[in-house]
CSV table of C-alpha atoms in Angstrom, one decimal:
chain,number,residue,atom,x,y,z
A,213,UNK,CA,0.3,0.1,-0.2
A,214,UNK,CA,1.6,3.0,-1.2
A,215,UNK,CA,1.9,6.3,0.5
A,216,UNK,CA,0.1,8.2,-2.4
A,217,UNK,CA,-3.2,5.9,-1.9
A,218,UNK,CA,-2.5,6.6,2.2
A,219,UNK,CA,-2.7,10.4,1.4
A,220,UNK,CA,-5.2,10.1,-0.8
A,221,UNK,CA,-7.4,8.0,2.0
A,222,UNK,CA,-6.8,10.9,4.1
A,223,UNK,CA,-7.9,14.0,2.1
A,224,UNK,CA,-11.2,12.2,0.1
A,225,UNK,CA,-14.1,12.6,1.7
A,226,UNK,CA,-16.1,9.6,-0.5
A,227,UNK,CA,-13.5,7.3,0.8
A,228,UNK,CA,-14.0,8.0,4.3
A,229,UNK,CA,-17.8,8.0,3.9
A,230,UNK,CA,-17.5,4.6,2.5
A,231,UNK,CA,-15.4,2.9,4.7
A,232,UNK,CA,-17.6,4.0,7.6
A,233,UNK,CA,-21.0,2.8,5.8
A,234,UNK,CA,-19.1,-0.4,5.0
A,235,UNK,CA,-18.0,-1.1,8.6
A,236,UNK,CA,-21.2,-0.2,10.1
A,237,UNK,CA,-22.8,-2.6,7.3
A,238,UNK,CA,-20.7,-5.7,7.8
A,239,UNK,CA,-20.6,-5.4,11.2
A,240,UNK,CA,-24.2,-5.0,11.6
A,241,UNK,CA,-24.5,-8.1,9.1
A,242,UNK,CA,-22.2,-10.0,11.5
A,243,UNK,CA,-25.0,-8.9,14.6
A,244,UNK,CA,-28.1,-10.0,12.6
A,245,UNK,CA,-26.1,-13.4,11.5
A,246,UNK,CA,-25.2,-14.5,14.9
A,247,UNK,CA,-29.3,-13.1,16.5
A,248,UNK,CA,-30.5,-15.3,13.6
A,249,UNK,CA,-28.3,-18.3,14.2
A,250,UNK,CA,-27.0,-17.8,11.0
A,251,UNK,CA,-23.3,-16.8,11.7
A,252,UNK,CA,-21.7,-20.0,10.9
A,253,UNK,CA,-19.2,-19.3,8.7
A,254,UNK,CA,-19.1,-22.7,6.9
A,255,UNK,CA,-16.6,-22.2,4.7
A,256,UNK,CA,-13.9,-20.6,7.1
A,257,UNK,CA,-15.2,-23.7,9.5
A,258,UNK,CA,-13.6,-26.0,7.0
A,259,UNK,CA,-10.4,-24.1,7.0
A,260,UNK,CA,-10.0,-23.9,10.9
A,261,UNK,CA,-11.4,-27.6,10.8
A,262,UNK,CA,-8.6,-28.4,8.3
A,263,UNK,CA,-5.7,-26.6,10.2
A,264,UNK,CA,-6.6,-28.3,13.4
A,265,UNK,CA,-6.7,-32.0,11.5
A,266,UNK,CA,-2.8,-30.9,10.5
A,267,UNK,CA,-1.8,-29.9,14.0
A,268,UNK,CA,-3.4,-32.9,15.6
A,269,UNK,CA,-1.8,-35.5,12.6
A,270,UNK,CA,-5.8,-36.7,11.8
A,271,UNK,CA,-7.2,-36.9,8.0
A,272,UNK,CA,-7.0,-33.3,6.3
A,273,UNK,CA,-8.7,-34.7,3.6
A,274,UNK,CA,-12.2,-37.4,2.8
A,275,UNK,CA,-13.7,-35.9,5.6
A,276,UNK,CA,-16.4,-33.2,6.5
A,277,UNK,CA,-15.4,-30.2,8.5
A,278,UNK,CA,-18.1,-27.8,10.1
A,279,UNK,CA,-21.6,-27.2,9.4
A,280,UNK,CA,-22.2,-29.4,6.7
A,281,UNK,CA,-21.1,-33.0,5.2
A,282,UNK,CA,-20.3,-31.7,2.1
A,283,UNK,CA,-17.4,-29.4,3.4
A,284,UNK,CA,-14.5,-31.3,2.5
A,285,UNK,CA,-10.9,-29.6,2.5
A,286,UNK,CA,-10.2,-29.2,-1.0
A,287,UNK,CA,-7.2,-27.3,-1.5
A,288,UNK,CA,-3.3,-28.4,-1.3
A,289,UNK,CA,-1.5,-29.0,2.1
A,290,UNK,CA,0.1,-25.9,2.2
A,291,UNK,CA,-3.5,-24.0,2.1
A,292,UNK,CA,-3.9,-25.1,5.5
A,293,UNK,CA,-0.7,-23.3,6.7
A,294,UNK,CA,-2.1,-19.8,7.3
A,295,UNK,CA,-5.4,-21.0,8.9
A,296,UNK,CA,-2.5,-22.8,11.6
A,297,UNK,CA,-3.0,-19.4,13.9
A,298,UNK,CA,-6.7,-19.6,14.2
A,299,UNK,CA,-6.3,-23.1,14.6
A,300,UNK,CA,-4.7,-22.1,18.1
A,301,UNK,CA,-7.4,-19.8,19.1
A,302,UNK,CA,-11.2,-21.5,20.1
A,303,UNK,CA,-13.6,-21.3,17.2
A,304,UNK,CA,-15.4,-18.4,18.5
A,305,UNK,CA,-12.0,-15.8,18.7
A,306,UNK,CA,-10.9,-17.4,15.6
A,307,UNK,CA,-13.6,-16.7,13.1
A,308,UNK,CA,-14.4,-13.1,14.8
A,309,UNK,CA,-10.3,-11.9,13.9
A,310,UNK,CA,-11.2,-13.6,10.8
A,311,UNK,CA,-14.4,-12.1,9.7
A,312,UNK,CA,-12.8,-8.5,10.9
A,313,UNK,CA,-9.8,-9.1,8.2
A,314,UNK,CA,-12.5,-9.9,5.8
A,315,UNK,CA,-14.3,-6.6,6.4
A,316,UNK,CA,-10.7,-4.6,6.5
A,317,UNK,CA,-10.3,-6.4,3.0
A,318,UNK,CA,-14.1,-5.3,1.6
A,319,UNK,CA,-13.0,-1.6,2.7
A,320,UNK,CA,-9.8,-1.0,1.6
A,321,UNK,CA,-9.9,-3.1,-1.6
A,322,UNK,CA,-12.4,-1.2,-3.9
A,323,UNK,CA,-10.9,1.7,-2.4
A,324,UNK,CA,-7.6,1.0,-4.0
A,325,UNK,CA,-8.7,-0.4,-7.1
A,326,UNK,CA,-10.3,2.7,-7.2
A,327,UNK,CA,-7.2,4.7,-6.8
A,328,UNK,CA,-5.3,2.5,-8.9
A,329,UNK,CA,-7.4,3.0,-12.0
A,330,UNK,CA,-7.7,6.6,-11.7
A,331,UNK,CA,-4.1,7.1,-11.5
A,332,UNK,CA,-3.0,4.5,-14.1
A,333,UNK,CA,-5.8,4.6,-16.4
A,334,UNK,CA,-8.6,6.5,-16.8
A,335,UNK,CA,-9.1,10.2,-15.6
A,336,UNK,CA,-12.3,11.1,-13.7
A,337,UNK,CA,-13.7,13.8,-11.8
A,338,UNK,CA,-13.2,13.1,-8.4
A,339,UNK,CA,-16.1,14.4,-8.0
A,340,UNK,CA,-17.7,11.1,-9.1
A,341,UNK,CA,-15.6,8.7,-6.9
A,342,UNK,CA,-18.4,8.2,-4.5
A,343,UNK,CA,-20.7,7.0,-7.3
A,344,UNK,CA,-18.2,4.5,-9.0
A,345,UNK,CA,-17.3,3.1,-5.9
A,346,UNK,CA,-20.4,2.5,-4.6
A,347,UNK,CA,-22.3,1.2,-8.0
A,348,UNK,CA,-19.1,-1.2,-8.4
A,349,UNK,CA,-19.8,-2.7,-4.5
A,350,UNK,CA,-23.7,-2.8,-5.3
A,351,UNK,CA,-23.2,-5.1,-8.7
A,352,UNK,CA,-20.7,-7.5,-6.3
A,353,UNK,CA,-23.2,-7.3,-3.0
A,354,UNK,CA,-25.0,-10.4,-3.3
A,355,UNK,CA,-21.2,-12.0,-3.4
A,356,UNK,CA,-19.6,-10.0,-1.2
A,357,UNK,CA,-22.6,-10.9,1.3
A,358,UNK,CA,-22.4,-14.9,0.6
A,359,UNK,CA,-18.4,-14.4,1.2
A,360,UNK,CA,-18.7,-12.6,4.5
A,361,UNK,CA,-21.6,-15.3,4.8
A,362,UNK,CA,-19.4,-18.2,4.6
A,363,UNK,CA,-16.0,-17.2,5.6
A,364,UNK,CA,-14.6,-17.6,2.2
A,365,UNK,CA,-11.0,-16.7,1.0
A,366,UNK,CA,-12.1,-15.4,-2.7
A,367,UNK,CA,-11.4,-11.9,-2.4
A,368,UNK,CA,-8.1,-12.6,-0.7
A,369,UNK,CA,-6.9,-14.8,-3.9
A,370,UNK,CA,-8.2,-11.8,-5.9
A,371,UNK,CA,-6.4,-9.6,-4.1
A,372,UNK,CA,-3.2,-11.8,-3.8
A,373,UNK,CA,-3.8,-12.0,-8.1
A,374,UNK,CA,-3.7,-8.0,-8.2
A,375,UNK,CA,-0.5,-7.9,-6.2
A,376,UNK,CA,1.3,-10.2,-8.8
A,377,UNK,CA,-0.2,-8.3,-11.5
A,378,UNK,CA,1.2,-5.2,-9.9
A,379,UNK,CA,4.4,-6.3,-9.3
A,380,UNK,CA,4.6,-7.6,-13.3
A,381,UNK,CA,3.8,-3.9,-14.2
A,382,UNK,CA,6.9,-2.7,-12.1
A,383,UNK,CA,9.2,-5.0,-13.5
A,384,UNK,CA,9.1,-7.4,-9.9
A,385,UNK,CA,8.9,-10.7,-12.2
A,386,UNK,CA,10.3,-12.8,-8.9
A,387,UNK,CA,7.8,-11.5,-6.5
A,388,UNK,CA,4.9,-11.6,-9.2
A,389,UNK,CA,5.4,-15.3,-9.3
A,390,UNK,CA,6.0,-15.7,-5.9
A,391,UNK,CA,2.0,-14.4,-5.5
A,392,UNK,CA,1.2,-16.3,-8.4
A,393,UNK,CA,2.6,-19.5,-6.9
A,394,UNK,CA,0.5,-19.2,-3.5
A,395,UNK,CA,-1.9,-18.6,-5.6
A,396,UNK,CA,-2.1,-21.6,-7.4
A,397,UNK,CA,-1.8,-23.8,-4.2
A,398,UNK,CA,-4.9,-22.3,-3.0
A,399,UNK,CA,-7.0,-22.8,-6.3
A,400,UNK,CA,-5.1,-24.3,-9.3
A,401,UNK,CA,-8.2,-22.8,-11.8
A,402,UNK,CA,-5.3,-19.6,-11.6
A,403,UNK,CA,-3.1,-21.7,-14.2
A,404,UNK,CA,-5.2,-20.4,-16.9
A,405,UNK,CA,-2.4,-17.3,-16.3
A,406,UNK,CA,0.5,-19.4,-16.7
A,407,UNK,CA,0.1,-19.6,-20.7
A,408,UNK,CA,-0.5,-15.7,-20.6
A,409,UNK,CA,3.1,-15.5,-18.9
A,410,UNK,CA,4.5,-17.3,-21.5
A,411,UNK,CA,3.1,-15.5,-24.2
A,412,UNK,CA,4.2,-12.0,-22.5
A,413,UNK,CA,7.7,-13.8,-22.0
A,414,UNK,CA,7.6,-13.6,-18.6
A,415,UNK,CA,10.5,-15.5,-17.7
A,416,UNK,CA,11.5,-15.4,-14.5
A,417,UNK,CA,8.0,-14.6,-13.0
A,418,UNK,CA,6.9,-18.0,-14.8
A,419,UNK,CA,9.6,-20.0,-13.2
A,420,UNK,CA,9.3,-18.2,-9.7
A,421,UNK,CA,5.7,-19.5,-9.7
A,422,UNK,CA,6.7,-22.8,-10.6
A,423,UNK,CA,9.8,-22.6,-7.4
A,424,UNK,CA,6.4,-21.3,-5.2
A,425,UNK,CA,4.4,-24.1,-5.9
A,426,UNK,CA,7.4,-26.9,-5.5
A,427,UNK,CA,8.5,-24.9,-2.4
A,428,UNK,CA,5.3,-24.8,-1.0
A,429,UNK,CA,4.5,-28.7,-1.8
A,430,UNK,CA,7.8,-29.4,0.8
A,431,UNK,CA,7.0,-27.0,3.4
A,432,UNK,CA,4.6,-29.3,5.2
A,433,UNK,CA,7.6,-31.9,4.9
A,434,UNK,CA,8.6,-29.7,7.9
A,435,UNK,CA,6.3,-30.4,10.4
A,436,UNK,CA,5.2,-33.8,9.0
A,437,UNK,CA,8.1,-35.6,7.8
A,438,UNK,CA,8.6,-36.2,3.5
A,439,UNK,CA,6.8,-39.8,3.9
A,440,UNK,CA,3.9,-38.3,5.5
A,441,UNK,CA,3.8,-34.8,3.4
A,442,UNK,CA,3.6,-37.2,0.1
A,443,UNK,CA,0.5,-39.4,1.6
A,444,UNK,CA,-1.4,-36.0,2.0
A,445,UNK,CA,-0.5,-34.0,-1.5
A,446,UNK,CA,-1.7,-37.6,-3.0
A,447,UNK,CA,-4.5,-37.5,-1.2
A,448,UNK,CA,-4.9,-33.5,-2.0
A,449,UNK,CA,-4.8,-34.9,-5.6
A,450,UNK,CA,-7.8,-37.7,-5.2
A,451,UNK,CA,-10.1,-35.1,-3.5
A,452,UNK,CA,-9.7,-32.8,-6.2
A,453,UNK,CA,-10.5,-35.6,-8.5
A,454,UNK,CA,-13.7,-36.5,-6.3
A,455,UNK,CA,-15.0,-33.1,-6.0
A,456,UNK,CA,-14.9,-32.0,-9.9
A,457,UNK,CA,-17.6,-32.7,-12.4
A,458,UNK,CA,-17.6,-32.4,-16.2
A,459,UNK,CA,-17.3,-29.1,-17.9
A,460,UNK,CA,-20.1,-29.6,-20.3
A,461,UNK,CA,-22.7,-30.8,-17.1
A,462,UNK,CA,-21.4,-27.0,-15.3
A,463,UNK,CA,-24.4,-24.6,-15.7
A,464,UNK,CA,-22.2,-21.6,-15.6
A,465,UNK,CA,-19.4,-22.2,-17.8
A,466,UNK,CA,-19.6,-22.1,-21.8
A,467,UNK,CA,-19.6,-25.3,-22.6
A,468,UNK,CA,-22.2,-26.1,-20.1
A,469,UNK,CA,-24.6,-22.8,-21.5
A,470,UNK,CA,-24.1,-24.2,-25.5
A,471,UNK,CA,-24.4,-28.0,-24.0
A,472,UNK,CA,-27.7,-27.2,-22.2
A,473,UNK,CA,-29.4,-24.6,-24.2
A,474,UNK,CA,-28.2,-25.3,-28.2
A,475,UNK,CA,-27.2,-29.0,-27.6
A,476,UNK,CA,-30.2,-30.4,-25.4
A,477,UNK,CA,-27.1,-31.8,-23.3
A,478,UNK,CA,-25.8,-33.6,-26.0
A,479,UNK,CA,-22.2,-32.7,-26.4
A,480,UNK,CA,-19.6,-34.6,-24.6
A,481,UNK,CA,-15.6,-33.9,-23.6
A,482,UNK,CA,-14.9,-32.9,-27.5
A,483,UNK,CA,-17.3,-29.9,-26.7
A,484,UNK,CA,-15.0,-28.7,-23.6
A,485,UNK,CA,-12.3,-28.7,-26.3
A,486,UNK,CA,-13.6,-27.4,-29.5
A,487,UNK,CA,-15.0,-24.4,-27.1
A,488,UNK,CA,-11.6,-24.3,-25.2
A,489,UNK,CA,-9.9,-23.9,-28.3
A,490,UNK,CA,-12.2,-20.8,-29.5
A,491,UNK,CA,-11.9,-19.2,-26.5
A,492,UNK,CA,-8.1,-19.5,-26.9
A,493,UNK,CA,-8.1,-18.0,-30.1
A,494,UNK,CA,-10.0,-15.4,-29.5
A,495,UNK,CA,-8.0,-13.9,-27.2
A,496,UNK,CA,-5.0,-14.4,-29.1
A,497,UNK,CA,-6.8,-12.2,-31.2
A,498,UNK,CA,-7.0,-9.6,-28.6
A,499,UNK,CA,-3.2,-9.9,-27.4
A,500,UNK,CA,-2.0,-9.7,-30.8
A,501,UNK,CA,-4.1,-6.4,-31.8
A,502,UNK,CA,-3.2,-4.6,-28.5
A,503,UNK,CA,0.5,-5.2,-29.5
A,504,UNK,CA,0.3,-4.0,-32.8
A,505,UNK,CA,-1.8,-1.3,-31.9
A,506,UNK,CA,0.1,-0.1,-28.8
A,507,UNK,CA,3.0,-1.1,-29.6
A,508,UNK,CA,3.8,-2.5,-26.1
A,509,UNK,CA,4.8,-6.0,-25.0
A,510,UNK,CA,3.7,-4.9,-21.2
A,511,UNK,CA,1.3,-6.8,-19.4
A,512,UNK,CA,-2.2,-5.1,-19.6
A,513,UNK,CA,-4.9,-5.0,-17.1
A,514,UNK,CA,-7.8,-5.8,-19.3
A,515,UNK,CA,-5.6,-8.5,-20.8
A,516,UNK,CA,-4.9,-10.0,-17.3
A,517,UNK,CA,-8.1,-9.8,-15.6
A,518,UNK,CA,-10.4,-11.1,-18.6
A,519,UNK,CA,-8.2,-14.1,-18.0
A,520,UNK,CA,-9.0,-14.1,-14.0
A,521,UNK,CA,-12.2,-13.0,-14.5
A,522,UNK,CA,-13.0,-16.1,-17.0
A,523,UNK,CA,-12.1,-18.7,-14.4
A,524,UNK,CA,-15.7,-19.2,-13.8
A,525,UNK,CA,-16.6,-19.3,-17.1
A,526,UNK,CA,-13.9,-22.3,-17.9
A,527,UNK,CA,-13.5,-24.3,-15.0
A,528,UNK,CA,-16.2,-25.9,-12.6
A,529,UNK,CA,-16.4,-23.7,-9.9
A,530,UNK,CA,-19.0,-22.4,-6.7
A,531,UNK,CA,-20.7,-19.2,-7.9
A,532,UNK,CA,-19.1,-17.1,-5.2
A,533,UNK,CA,-15.4,-17.0,-7.9
A,534,UNK,CA,-17.6,-14.9,-9.9
A,535,UNK,CA,-16.3,-11.9,-7.7
A,536,UNK,CA,-13.6,-12.1,-9.6
A,537,UNK,CA,-15.0,-10.3,-12.7
A,538,UNK,CA,-14.6,-7.3,-9.8
A,539,UNK,CA,-11.9,-5.4,-11.7
A,540,UNK,CA,-13.7,-5.3,-14.7
A,541,UNK,CA,-16.4,-4.1,-13.3
A,542,UNK,CA,-15.0,-1.2,-11.7
A,543,UNK,CA,-12.9,-0.5,-15.0
A,544,UNK,CA,-16.5,-0.5,-17.1
A,545,UNK,CA,-18.2,1.8,-14.9
A,546,UNK,CA,-15.2,4.2,-14.9
A,547,UNK,CA,-15.4,4.4,-18.4
A,548,UNK,CA,-18.8,4.7,-18.6
A,549,UNK,CA,-18.6,7.5,-16.1
A,550,UNK,CA,-15.3,9.5,-17.4
A,551,UNK,CA,-17.0,11.3,-20.1
A,552,UNK,CA,-14.4,9.8,-22.7
A,553,UNK,CA,-16.9,7.9,-24.6
A,554,UNK,CA,-19.6,9.7,-26.6
A,555,UNK,CA,-22.4,6.5,-27.1
A,556,UNK,CA,-22.3,5.1,-23.7
A,557,UNK,CA,-26.4,3.7,-24.0
A,558,UNK,CA,-25.4,0.2,-25.1
A,559,UNK,CA,-23.0,-0.7,-22.6
A,560,UNK,CA,-25.1,0.8,-19.9
A,561,UNK,CA,-28.2,-1.7,-21.1
A,562,UNK,CA,-25.7,-4.5,-21.2
A,563,UNK,CA,-24.4,-4.1,-18.0
A,564,UNK,CA,-28.0,-3.3,-16.7
A,565,UNK,CA,-29.3,-6.6,-18.0
A,566,UNK,CA,-25.9,-8.4,-16.3
A,567,UNK,CA,-26.7,-7.2,-13.0
A,568,UNK,CA,-30.3,-8.8,-12.8
A,569,UNK,CA,-28.8,-12.5,-12.1
A,570,UNK,CA,-25.0,-11.1,-11.1
A,571,UNK,CA,-26.6,-9.3,-8.4
A,572,UNK,CA,-30.1,-10.3,-7.8
A,573,UNK,CA,-29.7,-14.0,-7.0
A,574,UNK,CA,-30.5,-14.0,-4.0
A,575,UNK,CA,-33.7,-16.1,-2.4
A,576,UNK,CA,-34.8,-13.1,0.2
A,577,UNK,CA,-35.0,-10.9,-3.2
A,578,UNK,CA,-36.4,-12.4,-6.3
A,579,UNK,CA,-37.6,-16.4,-4.1
A,580,UNK,CA,-36.1,-19.3,-5.0
A,581,UNK,CA,-37.1,-20.3,-8.2
A,582,UNK,CA,-35.5,-17.5,-10.0
A,583,UNK,CA,-32.5,-18.4,-7.7
A,584,UNK,CA,-32.0,-21.6,-8.9
A,585,UNK,CA,-32.5,-20.3,-12.6
A,586,UNK,CA,-29.8,-17.5,-12.0
A,587,UNK,CA,-27.2,-20.0,-10.1
A,588,UNK,CA,-28.2,-23.4,-11.6
A,589,UNK,CA,-29.5,-22.1,-14.9
A,590,UNK,CA,-26.3,-20.5,-16.3
A,591,UNK,CA,-27.6,-17.1,-16.2
A,592,UNK,CA,-25.0,-16.1,-13.8
A,593,UNK,CA,-22.3,-17.5,-16.1
A,594,UNK,CA,-24.2,-15.7,-19.0
A,595,UNK,CA,-24.1,-12.2,-17.3
A,596,UNK,CA,-20.8,-12.7,-16.2
A,597,UNK,CA,-19.8,-13.4,-20.1
A,598,UNK,CA,-21.1,-10.4,-21.1
A,599,UNK,CA,-19.5,-8.6,-18.8
A,600,UNK,CA,-16.3,-9.5,-20.0
A,601,UNK,CA,-16.9,-8.9,-23.8
A,602,UNK,CA,-18.3,-5.6,-22.6
A,603,UNK,CA,-14.9,-4.4,-20.6
A,604,UNK,CA,-13.5,-6.0,-24.1
A,605,UNK,CA,-15.3,-3.8,-25.9
A,606,UNK,CA,-14.9,-0.4,-23.9
A,607,UNK,CA,-11.3,-0.8,-23.9
A,608,UNK,CA,-11.1,-1.2,-27.5
A,609,UNK,CA,-13.7,2.0,-28.2
A,610,UNK,CA,-10.6,3.5,-26.3
A,611,UNK,CA,-7.9,2.6,-28.4
A,612,UNK,CA,-9.9,4.3,-31.2
A,613,UNK,CA,-10.2,8.3,-31.2
A,614,UNK,CA,-13.9,9.5,-30.4
A,615,UNK,CA,-15.2,11.8,-33.0
A,616,UNK,CA,-16.2,15.5,-31.8
A,617,UNK,CA,-19.2,15.7,-33.5
C-alpha cells in the first residue's frame, strides 16, 4: 500500500464515507447473523477444521468439517498453514478475527482498485468517486454477502492476484511469481494465467511461480516428514478428482451453456475441447491486436483480468468465484462515467441486464425459483460473459479516437 494511496484516503471525503458505511454494514450484518443463528461461516469452519487436523495429525482430506456433510477441504496441504494460527484459538474468537480481516479487505480493496485505475488508466472527475465505488460494490453485493456469510477466501485470492499483476507491471517478476505460486497452491484454476506469462515472455515470473509451488508442496514436510507429506499430497490430488464434475455439465461454464441451451445436453468432452480452442484463439487475437496497436508488450490490465474473470466460465467452480470479475466491473463503470466515450448506452443496457442475475440472485430478493435459474440455470455465467465482453469492448473503443461531432 503506497504513500500516495494513504494520502488520497486521508483527503477523499467519499473514501471516508464509504469506509464508515461499509464497516457499519459489515458489523451490523454479523450481529444480525448471530441473532438469527446464521453466523456459521461454513467455509471458514472447513479451513479451521483442516488446520486443526493438520496440527493433530488426523486426516485433512476425505472428511467433512463444520456445519455441512459436504464441507471438505480441497486445497493443497500448504493452504492449511495460514489457518494454523486461527486453529490455536477457540473457534469463536478465531472466527471473529477472520471476519474482521474480511471486513477490512472489503473496505480497502475497492478503494485501492479505484485509486489504481484512476491513477494509471482512466481520468475521472473526483466528484464521481463515491458513485463509482458505490455502483461497483452494489454490483457485487450478493457475492460480498455470500463471502461474509461463508467466511471464504475468494477476495483474498483476488487481492493476491492483483498484487501479482502489480508487481509484474513494476518489473518485479520474481515477486509476481511468488504471489502467483501461492495463489495456485490454493486454487489451481489460476493456471489459466501461466500461458499468458509464457506468451508475454515473462520467464522470471513463470519460473518463480513454479519454484514457489514446489516449495509450497515441500514445506509441510518440515512438520510432517517427507513420507507423510507425500501421502497428504496424493490425498489432495484424489480430493480434487472426487469433487470435480464434467465441464459440459457445469451450468455456468461456456460449455454448459452451449450444451444445455443449444445442444440439448448432447455435448461431450469434444465440445469442451472445441470451445476452449475457440476462446484461446479469440484471446490470442486480442493480444496480437493490442500489441500491434500500442506497440507495447507490457502486461495490460484488461488482458490480465479478463483471464481472471473468465475462470468461472472455463472451469467448474462455485458461484462465489464470479467475484473475480470485480476489476472489470469497476473498470467498465469508470469508463462509462468518465465522459471519454460518446455513445455509452449499449454498454449501460448490457451492464443493467447483467446486473439482474449477477447481483439479484438471492432467494430473499427474487425467490428460490429465480435464484436457482440464475445460479444453476446458467444465467449467472451468461451475465459474467457479457460483462467480460463489455469490458473488452470499452477498452477497444478507448483505443480508437472518439469523434468530436
